[in-house]
Phi, psi and omega in degrees: 000322179296338175280322188287329178285323172301301171328296188304314178301304181305333183281323181267347174071020175245197176238134185242127168263132183229117185272120190259333186259348191278124170300331185290339180264035174298295173307332172290319174310300182301324179294325177304326166307321178290307189279354176244025179298157175299128190300311172235168175206150173298133184292121183257355186241152171265319196235147170237134177212170179235159187210150180262137176242211188303139170079009182075006173295156170253140183237148174260132177244136174246107193065245180254359191260146180270141183291137175245159174278165173306336182270001183088001170298156176288129178279125178224143176238154182273355185216150173302325177295311178301319170297314174304317176291326173293322179291324177293323173301316178292328178283347178278348166301140179256246181293327188240149178264120181247096192298325186289353176265003190231089195279336175274315171295325178281339180279336178288315188295314181291332173286323174279330192258341189034068182302340172262000172064037190276159173277171178300316180311300183301326187288314184291314174308314181291328183281331179291325174296324172293320186290336177301318178266013182271144182315315191294342171284351191239120182256159173262165178247334173201164015283156183309321183293318180292330174292324176293313178297318166310307174308306177301313195269323187272321181311309177307317192289306189286339165290319175301320181289314179308320190284347193260000000 
């Protein structure tokens, strides 16, 4: 971890402080495990596949090993499409695993491990604050081609969100 923190410091050009003793910083310490993970690692698997596990959840397999989250939990997702997308990210890695290129894997890991120990309500509130500023919520009046493009591409997404 020390090397990762140093690497992060040099990239950001600032000083990072990290409290190892203060118990009130426990959620921060868990989050640091995610943000300072090694950026690359040698690829150790040949084949990537998905399988349906207990409760209908889907799992990603690297060779015959089941993928785990950074905290050691079994990596599971609720539907096949997401499992295929995550498996595709892992399969796209060549000689080394570049974690910073695997956005869906990172997002799923965060959802499964909840490193900041937020409640469901806190996560929803944070997401809604972000969504208020999302470009999809702001439309143009002209040119007509862009108006039509926004309607065709964004309206289905908004309707899907509103129906959930």
